[in-house]
Structure formats: structure tokens, C-alpha cells
PDB file of C-alpha atoms in Angstrom:
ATOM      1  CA  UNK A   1       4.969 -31.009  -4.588  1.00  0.00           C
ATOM      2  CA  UNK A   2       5.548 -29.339  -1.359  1.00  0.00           C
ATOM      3  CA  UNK A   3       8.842 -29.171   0.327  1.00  0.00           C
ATOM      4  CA  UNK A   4       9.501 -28.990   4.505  1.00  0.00           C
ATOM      5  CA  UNK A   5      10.820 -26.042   5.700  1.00  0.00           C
ATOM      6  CA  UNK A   6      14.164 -26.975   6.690  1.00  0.00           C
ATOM      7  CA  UNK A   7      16.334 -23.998   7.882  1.00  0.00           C
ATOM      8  CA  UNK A   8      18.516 -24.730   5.068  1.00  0.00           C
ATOM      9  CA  UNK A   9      15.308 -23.959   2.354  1.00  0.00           C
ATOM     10  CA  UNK A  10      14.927 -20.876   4.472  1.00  0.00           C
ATOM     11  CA  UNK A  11      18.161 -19.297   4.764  1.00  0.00           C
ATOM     12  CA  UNK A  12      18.468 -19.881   1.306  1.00  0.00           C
ATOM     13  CA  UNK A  13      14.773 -18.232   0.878  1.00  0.00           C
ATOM     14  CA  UNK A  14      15.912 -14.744   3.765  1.00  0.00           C
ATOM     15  CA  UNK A  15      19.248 -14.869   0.963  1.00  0.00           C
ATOM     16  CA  UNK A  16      17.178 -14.629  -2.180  1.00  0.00           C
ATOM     17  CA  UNK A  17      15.089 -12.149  -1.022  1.00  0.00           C
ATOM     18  CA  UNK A  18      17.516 -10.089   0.602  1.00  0.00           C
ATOM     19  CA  UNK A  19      19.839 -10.035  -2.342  1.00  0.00           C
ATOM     20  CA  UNK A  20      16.648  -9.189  -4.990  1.00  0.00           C
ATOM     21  CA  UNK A  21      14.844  -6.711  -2.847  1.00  0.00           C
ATOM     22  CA  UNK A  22      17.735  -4.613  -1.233  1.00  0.00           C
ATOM     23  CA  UNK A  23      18.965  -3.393  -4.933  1.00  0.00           C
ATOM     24  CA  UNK A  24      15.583  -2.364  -6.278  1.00  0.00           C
ATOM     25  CA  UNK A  25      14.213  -0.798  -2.326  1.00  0.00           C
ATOM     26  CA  UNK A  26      17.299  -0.099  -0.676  1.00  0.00           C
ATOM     27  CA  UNK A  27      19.491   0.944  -3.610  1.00  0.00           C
ATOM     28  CA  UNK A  28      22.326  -1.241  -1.842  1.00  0.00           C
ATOM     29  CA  UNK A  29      23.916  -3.827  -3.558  1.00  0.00           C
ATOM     30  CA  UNK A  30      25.353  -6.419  -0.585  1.00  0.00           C
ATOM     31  CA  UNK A  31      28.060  -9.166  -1.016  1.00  0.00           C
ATOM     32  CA  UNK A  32      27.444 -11.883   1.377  1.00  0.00           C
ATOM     33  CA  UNK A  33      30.098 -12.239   4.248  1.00  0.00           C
ATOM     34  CA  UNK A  34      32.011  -9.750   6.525  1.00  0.00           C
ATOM     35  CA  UNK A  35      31.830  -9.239   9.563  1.00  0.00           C
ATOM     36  CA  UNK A  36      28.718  -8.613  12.215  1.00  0.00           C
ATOM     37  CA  UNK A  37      27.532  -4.708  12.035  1.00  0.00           C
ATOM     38  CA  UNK A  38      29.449  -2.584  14.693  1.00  0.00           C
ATOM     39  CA  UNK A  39      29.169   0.815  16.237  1.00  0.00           C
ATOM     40  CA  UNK A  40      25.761   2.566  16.113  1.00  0.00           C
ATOM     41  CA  UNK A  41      23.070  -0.119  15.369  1.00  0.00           C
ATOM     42  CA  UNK A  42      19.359  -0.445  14.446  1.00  0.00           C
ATOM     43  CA  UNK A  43      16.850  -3.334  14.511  1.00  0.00           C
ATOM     44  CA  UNK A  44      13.461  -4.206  12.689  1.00  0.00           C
ATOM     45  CA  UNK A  45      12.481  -7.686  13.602  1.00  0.00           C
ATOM     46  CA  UNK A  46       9.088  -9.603  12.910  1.00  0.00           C
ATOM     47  CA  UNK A  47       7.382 -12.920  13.807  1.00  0.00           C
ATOM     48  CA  UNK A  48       5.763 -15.227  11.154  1.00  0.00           C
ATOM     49  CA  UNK A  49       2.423 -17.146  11.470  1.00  0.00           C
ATOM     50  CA  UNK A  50       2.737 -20.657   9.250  1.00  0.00           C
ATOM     51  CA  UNK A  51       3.495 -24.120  10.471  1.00  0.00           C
ATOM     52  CA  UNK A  52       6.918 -23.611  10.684  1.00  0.00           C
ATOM     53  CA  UNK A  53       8.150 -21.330  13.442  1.00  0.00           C
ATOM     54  CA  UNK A  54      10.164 -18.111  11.677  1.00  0.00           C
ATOM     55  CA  UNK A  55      11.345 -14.978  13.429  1.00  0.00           C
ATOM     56  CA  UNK A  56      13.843 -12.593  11.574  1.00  0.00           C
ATOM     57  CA  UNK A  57      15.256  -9.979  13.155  1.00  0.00           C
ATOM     58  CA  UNK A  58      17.726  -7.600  10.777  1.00  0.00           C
ATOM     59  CA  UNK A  59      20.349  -5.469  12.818  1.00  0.00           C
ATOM     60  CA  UNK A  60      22.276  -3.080  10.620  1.00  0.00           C
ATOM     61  CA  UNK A  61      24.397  -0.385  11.060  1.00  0.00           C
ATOM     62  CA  UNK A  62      24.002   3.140  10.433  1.00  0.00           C
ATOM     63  CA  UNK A  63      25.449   4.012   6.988  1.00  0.00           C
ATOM     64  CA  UNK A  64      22.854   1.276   5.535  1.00  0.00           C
ATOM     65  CA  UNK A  65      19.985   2.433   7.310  1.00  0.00           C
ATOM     66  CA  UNK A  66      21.363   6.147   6.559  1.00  0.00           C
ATOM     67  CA  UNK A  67      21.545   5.094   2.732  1.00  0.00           C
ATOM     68  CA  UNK A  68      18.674   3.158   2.638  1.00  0.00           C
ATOM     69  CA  UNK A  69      16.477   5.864   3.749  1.00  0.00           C
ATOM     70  CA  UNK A  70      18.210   8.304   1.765  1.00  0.00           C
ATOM     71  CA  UNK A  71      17.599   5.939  -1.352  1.00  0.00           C
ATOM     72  CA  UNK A  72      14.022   5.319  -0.551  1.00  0.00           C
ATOM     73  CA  UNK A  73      13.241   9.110  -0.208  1.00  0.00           C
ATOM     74  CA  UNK A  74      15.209  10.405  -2.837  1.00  0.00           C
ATOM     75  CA  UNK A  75      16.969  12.969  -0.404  1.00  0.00           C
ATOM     76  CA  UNK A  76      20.289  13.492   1.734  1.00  0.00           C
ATOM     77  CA  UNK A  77      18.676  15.204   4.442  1.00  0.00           C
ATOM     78  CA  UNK A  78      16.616  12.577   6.247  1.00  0.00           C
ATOM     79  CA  UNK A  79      15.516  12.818   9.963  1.00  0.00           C
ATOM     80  CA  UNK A  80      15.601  10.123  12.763  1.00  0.00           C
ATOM     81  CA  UNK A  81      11.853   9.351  12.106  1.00  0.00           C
ATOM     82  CA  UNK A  82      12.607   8.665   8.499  1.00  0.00           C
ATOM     83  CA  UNK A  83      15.164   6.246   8.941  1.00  0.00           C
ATOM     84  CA  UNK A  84      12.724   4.142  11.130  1.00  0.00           C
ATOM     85  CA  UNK A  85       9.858   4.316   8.552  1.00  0.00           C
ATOM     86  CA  UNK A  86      12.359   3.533   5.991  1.00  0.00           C
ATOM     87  CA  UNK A  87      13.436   0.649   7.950  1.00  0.00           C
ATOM     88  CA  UNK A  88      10.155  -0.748   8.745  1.00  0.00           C
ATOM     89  CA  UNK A  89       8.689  -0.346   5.247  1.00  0.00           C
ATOM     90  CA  UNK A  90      12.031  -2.510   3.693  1.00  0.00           C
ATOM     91  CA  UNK A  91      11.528  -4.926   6.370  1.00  0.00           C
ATOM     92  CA  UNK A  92       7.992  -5.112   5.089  1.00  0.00           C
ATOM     93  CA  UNK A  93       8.663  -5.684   1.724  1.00  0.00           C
ATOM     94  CA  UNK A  94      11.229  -8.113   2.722  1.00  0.00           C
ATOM     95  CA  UNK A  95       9.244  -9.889   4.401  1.00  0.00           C
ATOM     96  CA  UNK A  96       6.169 -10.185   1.883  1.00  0.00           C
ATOM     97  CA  UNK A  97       9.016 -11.329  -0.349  1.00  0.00           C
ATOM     98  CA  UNK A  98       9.985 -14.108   1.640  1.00  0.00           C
ATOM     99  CA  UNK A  99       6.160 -15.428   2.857  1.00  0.00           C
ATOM    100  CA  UNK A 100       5.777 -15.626  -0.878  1.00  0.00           C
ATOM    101  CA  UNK A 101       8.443 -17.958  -1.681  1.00  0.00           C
ATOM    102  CA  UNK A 102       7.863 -19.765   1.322  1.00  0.00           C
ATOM    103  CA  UNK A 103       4.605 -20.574   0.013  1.00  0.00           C
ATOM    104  CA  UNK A 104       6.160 -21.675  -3.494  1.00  0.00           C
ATOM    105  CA  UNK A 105       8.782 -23.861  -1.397  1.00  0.00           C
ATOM    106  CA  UNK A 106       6.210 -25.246   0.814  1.00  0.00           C
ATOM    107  CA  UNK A 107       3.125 -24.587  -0.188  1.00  0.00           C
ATOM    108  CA  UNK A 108       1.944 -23.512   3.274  1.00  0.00           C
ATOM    109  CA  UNK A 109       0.564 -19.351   3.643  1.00  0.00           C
ATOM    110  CA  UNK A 110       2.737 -17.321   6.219  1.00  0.00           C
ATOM    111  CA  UNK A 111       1.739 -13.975   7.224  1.00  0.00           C
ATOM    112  CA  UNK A 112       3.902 -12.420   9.246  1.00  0.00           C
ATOM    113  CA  UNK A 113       2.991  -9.311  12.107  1.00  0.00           C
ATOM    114  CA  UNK A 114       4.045  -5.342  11.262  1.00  0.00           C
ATOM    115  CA  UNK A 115       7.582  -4.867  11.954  1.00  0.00           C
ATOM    116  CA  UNK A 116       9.159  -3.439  14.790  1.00  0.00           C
ATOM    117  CA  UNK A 117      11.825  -1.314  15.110  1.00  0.00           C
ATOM    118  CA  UNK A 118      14.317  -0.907  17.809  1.00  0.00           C
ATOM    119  CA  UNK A 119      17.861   1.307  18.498  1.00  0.00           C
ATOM    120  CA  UNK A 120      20.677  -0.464  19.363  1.00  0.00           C
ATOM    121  CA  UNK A 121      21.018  -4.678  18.912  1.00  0.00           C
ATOM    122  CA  UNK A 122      18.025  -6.100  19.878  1.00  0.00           C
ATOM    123  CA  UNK A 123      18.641  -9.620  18.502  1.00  0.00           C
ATOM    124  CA  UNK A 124      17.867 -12.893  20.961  1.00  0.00           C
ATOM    125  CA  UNK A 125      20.903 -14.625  22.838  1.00  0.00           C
ATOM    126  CA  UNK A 126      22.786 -16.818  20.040  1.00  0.00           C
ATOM    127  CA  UNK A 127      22.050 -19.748  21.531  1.00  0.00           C
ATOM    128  CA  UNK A 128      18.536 -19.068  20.147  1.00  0.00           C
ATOM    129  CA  UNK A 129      19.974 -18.270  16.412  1.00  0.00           C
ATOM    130  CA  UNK A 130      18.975 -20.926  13.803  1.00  0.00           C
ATOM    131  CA  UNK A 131      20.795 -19.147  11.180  1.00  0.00           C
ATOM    132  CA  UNK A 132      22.536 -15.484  10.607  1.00  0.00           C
ATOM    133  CA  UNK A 133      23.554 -14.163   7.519  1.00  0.00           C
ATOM    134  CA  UNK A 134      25.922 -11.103   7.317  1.00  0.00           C
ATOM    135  CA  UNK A 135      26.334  -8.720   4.199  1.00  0.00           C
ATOM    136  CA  UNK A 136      28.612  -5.963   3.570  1.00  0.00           C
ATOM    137  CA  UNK A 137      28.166  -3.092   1.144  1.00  0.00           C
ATOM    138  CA  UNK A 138      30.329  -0.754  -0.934  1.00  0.00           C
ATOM    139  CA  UNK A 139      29.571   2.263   1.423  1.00  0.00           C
ATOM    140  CA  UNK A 140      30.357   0.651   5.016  1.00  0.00           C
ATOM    141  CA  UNK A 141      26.984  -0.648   5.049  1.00  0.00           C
ATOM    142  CA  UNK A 142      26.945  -3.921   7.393  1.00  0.00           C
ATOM    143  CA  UNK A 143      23.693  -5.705   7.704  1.00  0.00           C
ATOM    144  CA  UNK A 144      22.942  -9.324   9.477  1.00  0.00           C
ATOM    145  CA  UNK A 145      19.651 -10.585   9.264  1.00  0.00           C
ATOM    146  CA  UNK A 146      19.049 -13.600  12.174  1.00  0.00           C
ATOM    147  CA  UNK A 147      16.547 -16.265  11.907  1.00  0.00           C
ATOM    148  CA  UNK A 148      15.690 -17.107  15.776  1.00  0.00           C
ATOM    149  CA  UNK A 149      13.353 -19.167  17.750  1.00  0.00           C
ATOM    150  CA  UNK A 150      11.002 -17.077  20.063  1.00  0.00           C
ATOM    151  CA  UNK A 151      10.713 -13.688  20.368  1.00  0.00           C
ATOM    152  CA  UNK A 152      13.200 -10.828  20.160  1.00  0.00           C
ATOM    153  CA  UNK A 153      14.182  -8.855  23.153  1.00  0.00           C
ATOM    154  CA  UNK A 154      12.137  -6.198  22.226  1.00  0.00           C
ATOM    155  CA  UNK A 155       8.965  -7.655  20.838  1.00  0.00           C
ATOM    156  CA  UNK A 156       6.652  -8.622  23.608  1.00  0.00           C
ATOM    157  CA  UNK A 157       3.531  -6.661  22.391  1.00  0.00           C
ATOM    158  CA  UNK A 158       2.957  -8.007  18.970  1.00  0.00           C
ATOM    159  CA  UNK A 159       0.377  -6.651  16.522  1.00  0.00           C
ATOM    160  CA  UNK A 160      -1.337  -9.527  15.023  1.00  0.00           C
ATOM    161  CA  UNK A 161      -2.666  -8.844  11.302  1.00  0.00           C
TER     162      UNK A 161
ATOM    163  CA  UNK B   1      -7.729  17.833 -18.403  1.00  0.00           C
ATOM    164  CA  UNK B   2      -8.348  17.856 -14.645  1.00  0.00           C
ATOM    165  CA  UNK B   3      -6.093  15.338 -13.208  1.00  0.00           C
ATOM    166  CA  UNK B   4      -7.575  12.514 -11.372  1.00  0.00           C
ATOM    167  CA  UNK B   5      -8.020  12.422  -7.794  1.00  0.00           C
ATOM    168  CA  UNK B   6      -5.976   9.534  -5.589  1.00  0.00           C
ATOM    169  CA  UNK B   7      -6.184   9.399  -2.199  1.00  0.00           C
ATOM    170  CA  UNK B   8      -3.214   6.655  -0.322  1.00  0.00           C
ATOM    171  CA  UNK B   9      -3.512   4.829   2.842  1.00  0.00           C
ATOM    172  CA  UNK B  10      -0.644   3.156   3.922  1.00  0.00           C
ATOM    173  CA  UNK B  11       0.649   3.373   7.534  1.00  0.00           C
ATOM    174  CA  UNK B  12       3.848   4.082   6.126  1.00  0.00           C
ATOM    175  CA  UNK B  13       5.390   7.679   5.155  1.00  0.00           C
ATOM    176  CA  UNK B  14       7.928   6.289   2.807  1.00  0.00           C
ATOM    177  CA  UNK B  15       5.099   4.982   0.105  1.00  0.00           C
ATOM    178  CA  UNK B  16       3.178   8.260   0.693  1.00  0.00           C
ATOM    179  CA  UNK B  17       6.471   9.884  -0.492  1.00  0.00           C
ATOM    180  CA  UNK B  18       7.263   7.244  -3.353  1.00  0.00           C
ATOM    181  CA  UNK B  19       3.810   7.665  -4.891  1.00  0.00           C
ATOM    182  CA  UNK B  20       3.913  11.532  -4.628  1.00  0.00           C
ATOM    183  CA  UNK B  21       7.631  11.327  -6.891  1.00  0.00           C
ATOM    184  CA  UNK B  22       6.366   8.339  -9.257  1.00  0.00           C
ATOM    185  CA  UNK B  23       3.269  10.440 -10.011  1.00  0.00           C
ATOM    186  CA  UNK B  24       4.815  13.739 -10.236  1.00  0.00           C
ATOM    187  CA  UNK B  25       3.794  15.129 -14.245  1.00  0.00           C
ATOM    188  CA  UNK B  26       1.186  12.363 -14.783  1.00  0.00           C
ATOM    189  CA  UNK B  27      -3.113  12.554 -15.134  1.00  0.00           C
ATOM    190  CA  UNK B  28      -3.065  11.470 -11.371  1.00  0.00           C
ATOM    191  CA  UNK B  29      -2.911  13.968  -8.388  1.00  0.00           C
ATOM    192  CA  UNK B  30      -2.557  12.869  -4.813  1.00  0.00           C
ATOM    193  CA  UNK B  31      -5.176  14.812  -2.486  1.00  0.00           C
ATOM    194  CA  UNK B  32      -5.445  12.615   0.291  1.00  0.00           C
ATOM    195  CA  UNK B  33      -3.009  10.293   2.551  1.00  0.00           C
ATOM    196  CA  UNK B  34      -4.116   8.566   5.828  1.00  0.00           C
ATOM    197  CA  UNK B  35      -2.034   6.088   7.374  1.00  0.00           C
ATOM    198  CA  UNK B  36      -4.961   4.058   8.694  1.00  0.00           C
ATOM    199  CA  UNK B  37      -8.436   2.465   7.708  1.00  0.00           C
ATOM    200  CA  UNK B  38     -10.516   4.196  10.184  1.00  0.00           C
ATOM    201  CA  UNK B  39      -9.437   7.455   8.610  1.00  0.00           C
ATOM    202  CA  UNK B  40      -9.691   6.597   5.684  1.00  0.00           C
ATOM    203  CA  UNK B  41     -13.224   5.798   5.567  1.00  0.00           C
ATOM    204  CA  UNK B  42     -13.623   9.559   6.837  1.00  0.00           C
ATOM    205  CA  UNK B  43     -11.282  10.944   4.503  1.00  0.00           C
ATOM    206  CA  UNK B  44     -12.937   9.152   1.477  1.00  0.00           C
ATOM    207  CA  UNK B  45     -16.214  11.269   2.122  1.00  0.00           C
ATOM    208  CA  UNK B  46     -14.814  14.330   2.422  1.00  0.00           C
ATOM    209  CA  UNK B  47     -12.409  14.348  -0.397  1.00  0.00           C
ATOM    210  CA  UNK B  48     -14.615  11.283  -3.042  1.00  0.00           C
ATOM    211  CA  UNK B  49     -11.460  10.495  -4.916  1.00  0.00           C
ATOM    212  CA  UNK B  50     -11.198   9.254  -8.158  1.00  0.00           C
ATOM    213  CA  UNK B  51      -9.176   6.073  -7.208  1.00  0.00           C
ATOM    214  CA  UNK B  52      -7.774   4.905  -3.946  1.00  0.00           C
ATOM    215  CA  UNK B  53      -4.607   2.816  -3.267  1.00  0.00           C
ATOM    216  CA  UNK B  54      -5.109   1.087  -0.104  1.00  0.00           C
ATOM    217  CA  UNK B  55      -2.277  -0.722   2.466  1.00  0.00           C
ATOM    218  CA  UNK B  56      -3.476  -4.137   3.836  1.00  0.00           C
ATOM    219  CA  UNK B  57      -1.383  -4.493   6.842  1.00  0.00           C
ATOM    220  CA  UNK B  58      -1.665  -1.903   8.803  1.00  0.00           C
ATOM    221  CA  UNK B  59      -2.556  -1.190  13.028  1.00  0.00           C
ATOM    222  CA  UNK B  60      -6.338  -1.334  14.086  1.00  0.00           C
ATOM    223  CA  UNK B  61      -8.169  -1.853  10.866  1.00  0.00           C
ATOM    224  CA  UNK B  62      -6.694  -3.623   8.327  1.00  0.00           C
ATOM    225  CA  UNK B  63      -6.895  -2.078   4.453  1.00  0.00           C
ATOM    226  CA  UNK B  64      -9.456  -5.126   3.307  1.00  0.00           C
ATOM    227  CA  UNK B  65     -12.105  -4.149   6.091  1.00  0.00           C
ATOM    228  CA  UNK B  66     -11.958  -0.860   5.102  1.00  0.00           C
ATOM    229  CA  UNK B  67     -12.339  -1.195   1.710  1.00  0.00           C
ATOM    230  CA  UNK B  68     -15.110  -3.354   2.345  1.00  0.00           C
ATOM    231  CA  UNK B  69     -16.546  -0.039   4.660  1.00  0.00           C
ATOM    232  CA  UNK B  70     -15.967   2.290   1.203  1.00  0.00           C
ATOM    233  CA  UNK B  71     -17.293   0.061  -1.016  1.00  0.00           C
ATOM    234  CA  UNK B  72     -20.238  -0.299   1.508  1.00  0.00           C
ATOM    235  CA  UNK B  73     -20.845   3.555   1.392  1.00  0.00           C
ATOM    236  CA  UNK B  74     -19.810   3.811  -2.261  1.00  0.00           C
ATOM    237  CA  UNK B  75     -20.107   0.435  -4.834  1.00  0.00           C
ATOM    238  CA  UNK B  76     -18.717   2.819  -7.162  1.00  0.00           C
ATOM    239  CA  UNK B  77     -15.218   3.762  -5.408  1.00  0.00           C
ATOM    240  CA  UNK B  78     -12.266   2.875  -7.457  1.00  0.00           C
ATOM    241  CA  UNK B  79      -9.839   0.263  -5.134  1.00  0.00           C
ATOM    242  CA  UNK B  80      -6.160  -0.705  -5.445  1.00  0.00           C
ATOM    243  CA  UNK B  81      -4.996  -3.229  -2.775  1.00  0.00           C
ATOM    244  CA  UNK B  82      -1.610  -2.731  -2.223  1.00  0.00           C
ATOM    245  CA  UNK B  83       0.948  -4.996  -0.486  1.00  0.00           C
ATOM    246  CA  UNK B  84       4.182  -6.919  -0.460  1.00  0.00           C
ATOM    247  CA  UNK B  85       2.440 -10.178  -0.283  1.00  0.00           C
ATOM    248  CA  UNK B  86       1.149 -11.955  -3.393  1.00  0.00           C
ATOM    249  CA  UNK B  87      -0.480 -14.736  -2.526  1.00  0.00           C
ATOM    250  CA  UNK B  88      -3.231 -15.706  -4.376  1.00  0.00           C
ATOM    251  CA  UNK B  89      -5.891 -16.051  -1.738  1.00  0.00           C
ATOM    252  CA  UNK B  90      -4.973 -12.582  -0.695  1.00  0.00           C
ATOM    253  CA  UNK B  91      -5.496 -11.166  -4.297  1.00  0.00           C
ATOM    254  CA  UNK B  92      -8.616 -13.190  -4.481  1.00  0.00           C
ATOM    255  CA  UNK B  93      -9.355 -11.723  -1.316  1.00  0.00           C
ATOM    256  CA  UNK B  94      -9.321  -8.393  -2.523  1.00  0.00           C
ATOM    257  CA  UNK B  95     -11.224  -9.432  -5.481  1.00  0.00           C
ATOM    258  CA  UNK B  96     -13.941 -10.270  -3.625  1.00  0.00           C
ATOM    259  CA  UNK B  97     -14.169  -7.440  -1.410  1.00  0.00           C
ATOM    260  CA  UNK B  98     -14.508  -5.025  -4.590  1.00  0.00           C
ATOM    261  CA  UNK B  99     -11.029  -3.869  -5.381  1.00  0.00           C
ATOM    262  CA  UNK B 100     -10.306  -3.013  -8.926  1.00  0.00           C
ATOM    263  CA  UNK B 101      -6.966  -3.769  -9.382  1.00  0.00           C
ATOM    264  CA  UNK B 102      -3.678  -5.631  -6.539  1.00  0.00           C
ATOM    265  CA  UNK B 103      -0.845  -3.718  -6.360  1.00  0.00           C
ATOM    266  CA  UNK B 104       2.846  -6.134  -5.245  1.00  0.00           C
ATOM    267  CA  UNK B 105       5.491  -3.913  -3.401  1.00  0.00           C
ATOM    268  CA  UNK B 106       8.080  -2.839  -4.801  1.00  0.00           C
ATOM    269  CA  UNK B 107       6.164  -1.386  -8.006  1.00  0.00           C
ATOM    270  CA  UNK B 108       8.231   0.850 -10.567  1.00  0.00           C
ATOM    271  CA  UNK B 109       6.222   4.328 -12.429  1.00  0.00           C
ATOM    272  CA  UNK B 110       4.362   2.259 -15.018  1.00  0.00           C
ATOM    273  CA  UNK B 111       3.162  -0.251 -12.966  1.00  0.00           C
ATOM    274  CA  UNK B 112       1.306   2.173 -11.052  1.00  0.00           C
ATOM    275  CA  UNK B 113       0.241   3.797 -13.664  1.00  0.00           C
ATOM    276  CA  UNK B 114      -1.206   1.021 -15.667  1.00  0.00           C
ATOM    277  CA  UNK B 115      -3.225  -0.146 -11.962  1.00  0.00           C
ATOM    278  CA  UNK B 116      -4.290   3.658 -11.690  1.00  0.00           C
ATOM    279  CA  UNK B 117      -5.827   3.856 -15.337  1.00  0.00           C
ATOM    280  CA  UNK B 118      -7.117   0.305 -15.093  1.00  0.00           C
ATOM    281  CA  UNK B 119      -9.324   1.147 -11.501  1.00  0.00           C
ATOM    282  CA  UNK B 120     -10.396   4.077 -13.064  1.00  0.00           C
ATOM    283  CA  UNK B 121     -11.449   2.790 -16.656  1.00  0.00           C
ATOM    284  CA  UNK B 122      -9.014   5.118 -18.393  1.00  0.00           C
ATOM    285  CA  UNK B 123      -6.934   2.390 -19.740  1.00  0.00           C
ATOM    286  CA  UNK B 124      -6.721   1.978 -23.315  1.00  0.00           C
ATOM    287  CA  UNK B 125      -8.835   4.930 -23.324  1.00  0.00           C
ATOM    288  CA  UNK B 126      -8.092   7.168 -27.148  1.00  0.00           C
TER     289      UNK B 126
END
């Protein structure tokens, strides 16, 4: 039987997901907690299309995105562009992660539009934040992942699917 | 044995460079990437791999409508839908389009493999 999307179910869905997929594609195993990510920052954010509003933005610091792309390539040497390919495609994967247990929580199909990446902290004002969830890894890796209403404040041209 | 022929579309780098390791020493050689459908359709005439593995969501045309526009041109082309969502309507999707095989992000070395020799009717093969 199918379930509402409350943002409890969905934080707890974005947790899930983040915890199984940043392991096996980001070769970064995160505790939950700590504190926001500091210092030189990145963000990939995305919009979802179902009946429940969803819009995640992820803001992370540079050692994660550094180690995630450096996991994902299978090389030290990576170059700026890298870093924001390997950012998008996690996000992606993320993402298709978390529209599919959406859809075994609620039975209702998200898709969600290509990610977009930004420099710096491009996450809404917090008065729009329904839920953020920071993680910490073993190698100074910070990462907080923001569920928000509306758009980020860097994605006014979306690219619908 | 010649190695088989696989051309990837995907609009990102990072699976381009994934598939290249993960098939590194097997039957399967990559000769083609594009990182979008209308190129692909070009670069599938000019280079007539043996089995494609094709991105859904990517800018301008997504991987479905071109498959559709290879399989249009060639019935016979060999079709692996790849993406991180698994939802059954989109696998059934793909199905009916003409793909031979649905791949779900992340996949490890013998999941690919077993999608690649299964497209390309090698599997099980003595």
C-alpha cells in the first residue's frame, strides 16, 4: 500500500541512499553528523518531477569532491573539469537511487532534471530548508545534502528530461 | 578472436572512463563514445558496432529516442539502456523501443559483462 511522502519518509529515503551509494561510487564511507562543510565548496543540486515537491541540493567540500573524483577515475591527478563530471554523475546516481525508493515508499514515479553544478554554496536561504543532513568522512570530507522548497540559487534554466 | 565492437553514449566522461577500465583484457573493445543522441546516430553509421550502451538522460535528445533512430536505421543493432533509474515502466520502456538488455548505475565488471554478451548473443555461448 502506498505511503505519503512526508519529509520524514524522505530524509530517511536522501539517508539510505546516500549512505549505500557513496561507498560503492564515491569510495567514501560517511558517518552522519558534524558540522556544515567549510572553506572551498562545491554544489550539484536537482529538481524532482512527482506529486510531492523535492529539490536536493548537495554542497560539499573539497577533499570529498577531490576524493570522489579521484575514486571514480581511478587516478590522483584529476583536473577541475573532472571533479565537476564526477560530481554530476554521483549526483545522478544518487538521485536515480532515491526516485526509486520513492516509488517503493509511495508508489508514485519521480524523475528528476540533469544535475547542475555550481562553485561555491549555492544552497536556498534556510528558511526554505525542509531538511539537511550533514556527513563527515575519515579524510576531512564534509558533505550536507539539503532538501528545499523551490529552486536553488543557481538553477533558473532547468533541463527538463 | 577479434574483440567485439562497443560504442558508449553517455553525456558523462566519468562512465566513458569506468567502462574503458572495467573492460580493459575482456572480448569487448570500446571504439566509439559520444556524449549525446544526435551523435550518436552519426557515429553508429560510421563505426556499426557490435553492441551499444546507451545513457537515457542526457541534453537535447534523450538515449530512448535515439535508440529508437538506430534501431530505425538498423533492427539489427545490439542496445543496452543504461541508467540510474529502475523503474519498471522505464525498463519496459526500453523494451519496447528494441533494447536488448537495461543496464542500473552503479554496475560492477560482471554485470557489464553478462549485459554485453547477452545484447550480443554470446552468452552461454561454448
Amino acid at each position: 500500500m502506498a505511503a505519503p511522502l512526508t519529509q520524514e519518509v524522505l530524509q530517511s529515503v536522501v539517508d539510505h541512499a546516500m549512505r549505500d551509494v557513496m561507498p560503492r561510487v564515491g569510495g567514501i564511507t560517511l558517518l552522519r553528523g558534524g558540522s556544515p562543510p567549510m572553506g572551498e565548496l562545491y554544489t550539484v543540486h536537482t529538481a524532482f518531477d512527482g506529486e510531492t515537491p523535492v529539490n536536493l541540493s548537495l554542497c560539499a567540500n573539497a577533499a570529498a569532491f577531490t576524493h570522489l573524483t579521484q575514486h571514480m577515475m581511478g587516478q590522483e591527478q584529476i583536473a577541475p573539469a573532472d571533479l565537476e563530471d564526477a560530481a554530476k554523475e554521483f549526483f545522478n546516481v544518487l538521485c536515480g537511487h532515491v526516485a526509486v525508493e520513492l516509488f517503493h515508499v509511495t508508489k508514485v514515479s519521480y524523475r528528476f532534471r540533469i544535475p547542475r553544478f555550481s562553485g561555491g554554496r549555492q544552497l536556498p536561504r534556510e528558511q526554505e530548508w525542509q531538511f539537511a543532513l550533514n556527513y563527515s568522512g575519515d579524510k576531512d570530507e564534509r558533505i550536507q545534502i539539503v532538501q528545499h522548497t523551490g529552486a536553488s540559487s543557481d538553477a533558473r534554466n532547468k533541463t527538463e528530461i | 578472436m577479434m574483440p567485439k565492437k562497443v560504442m558508449i553514449v553517455d553525456d558523462s566522461r566519468m562512465v566513458h572512463l569506468e567502462m574503458l577500465k572495467l573492460l580493459e583484457g575482456s572480448d569487448y573493445e570500446v571504439v566509439s563514445y559520444c556524449c549525446d543522441g544526435e551523435s550518436a546516430i552519426e557515429a553508429y553509421r560510421n563505426t556499426q558496432p557490435d553492441v551499444v550502451t546507451m545513457d537515457i538522460l542526457m541534453p537535447g535528445m534523450d538515449g530512448l529516442e535515439a535508440a529508437r533512430a538506430i534501431l530505425d536505421s538498423d533492427p539489427n543493432a545490439n542496445i543496452i539502456v543504461v541508467s540510474s533509474l529502475a523503474y519498471d515502466d522505464t525498463i519496459e520502456e526500453a523494451s519496447q523501443v528494441g533494447a536488448k538488455g537495461f543496464l542500473y548505475k552503479p554496475f560492477d565488471q560482471e554485470t557489464l559483462l553478462a549485459a554485453l554478451d547477452k545484447a550480443t548473443g554470446t552468452a552461454g555461448a561454448v
